[in-house]
């Protein structure tokens, strides 16, 4: 009896699909020239579909600058601002950046920056690092790289956390569900 009902149900499902299939066929008004998505001026913009929790980790290795500051730090600030403008509950947002490689100097204190760069200007990222901390963004630095460079822990900006090893930290965060972005 179960086999009878299963077979009958499957046959009815196929019949229903075949009867309703023509309703999905393109009509003359759905031609490419009449659809708004074929008009570049009227194409849709995809908005946010997922509201959280949102977890992101930036792996920051390149010595890139924009608007006079570290490009990954600036983009972290912009991403956080975007989510805020979209009405995302900031308690649902966890942004992190793990610095190492050529981007290592981006997270130095003013004094260490001056010493390493042989200047007296101070680190252009100092204000941005403190601002990101106030915004709830976590900036981390590879402690292995710090040791390799011969920098003291006090040379790292006080709002930056130390991670034992950058690659291992990024992998750990990915296993915790963080989306990965590379800079």
PDB file of N, CA, C and O in Angstrom, residues 3 9 48 65 106 111 181:
ATOM      1  N   UNK A   3       3.801   1.580  -1.288  1.00  0.00           N
ATOM      2  CA  UNK A   3       4.369   1.703  -2.628  1.00  0.00           C
ATOM      3  C   UNK A   3       3.360   2.348  -3.568  1.00  0.00           C
ATOM      4  O   UNK A   3       3.701   3.187  -4.388  1.00  0.00           O
ATOM      5  N   UNK A   9       1.726   9.524  -5.683  1.00  0.00           N
ATOM      6  CA  UNK A   9       2.145  10.877  -5.306  1.00  0.00           C
ATOM      7  C   UNK A   9       3.200  11.404  -6.282  1.00  0.00           C
ATOM      8  O   UNK A   9       3.126  12.534  -6.741  1.00  0.00           O
ATOM      9  N   UNK A  48      22.159  43.718   1.088  1.00  0.00           N
ATOM     10  CA  UNK A  48      22.469  42.697   2.085  1.00  0.00           C
ATOM     11  C   UNK A  48      21.314  41.716   2.200  1.00  0.00           C
ATOM     12  O   UNK A  48      20.153  42.113   2.197  1.00  0.00           O
ATOM     13  N   UNK A  65      48.646  51.645   1.107  1.00  0.00           N
ATOM     14  CA  UNK A  65      48.152  52.868   1.742  1.00  0.00           C
ATOM     15  C   UNK A  65      47.081  53.508   0.877  1.00  0.00           C
ATOM     16  O   UNK A  65      47.115  53.419  -0.347  1.00  0.00           O
ATOM     17  N   UNK A 106      52.472  48.972  10.096  1.00  0.00           N
ATOM     18  CA  UNK A 106      51.212  49.712  10.195  1.00  0.00           C
ATOM     19  C   UNK A 106      50.706  49.800  11.630  1.00  0.00           C
ATOM     20  O   UNK A 106      49.911  50.686  11.942  1.00  0.00           O
ATOM     21  N   UNK A 111      56.440  56.155  18.574  1.00  0.00           N
ATOM     22  CA  UNK A 111      57.873  56.107  18.872  1.00  0.00           C
ATOM     23  C   UNK A 111      58.578  55.017  18.062  1.00  0.00           C
ATOM     24  O   UNK A 111      59.643  55.244  17.488  1.00  0.00           O
ATOM     25  N   UNK A 181      39.051  37.719   4.110  1.00  0.00           N
ATOM     26  CA  UNK A 181      39.397  38.724   3.114  1.00  0.00           C
ATOM     27  C   UNK A 181      40.891  38.966   3.214  1.00  0.00           C
ATOM     28  O   UNK A 181      41.426  39.137   4.313  1.00  0.00           O
TER      29      UNK A 181
END
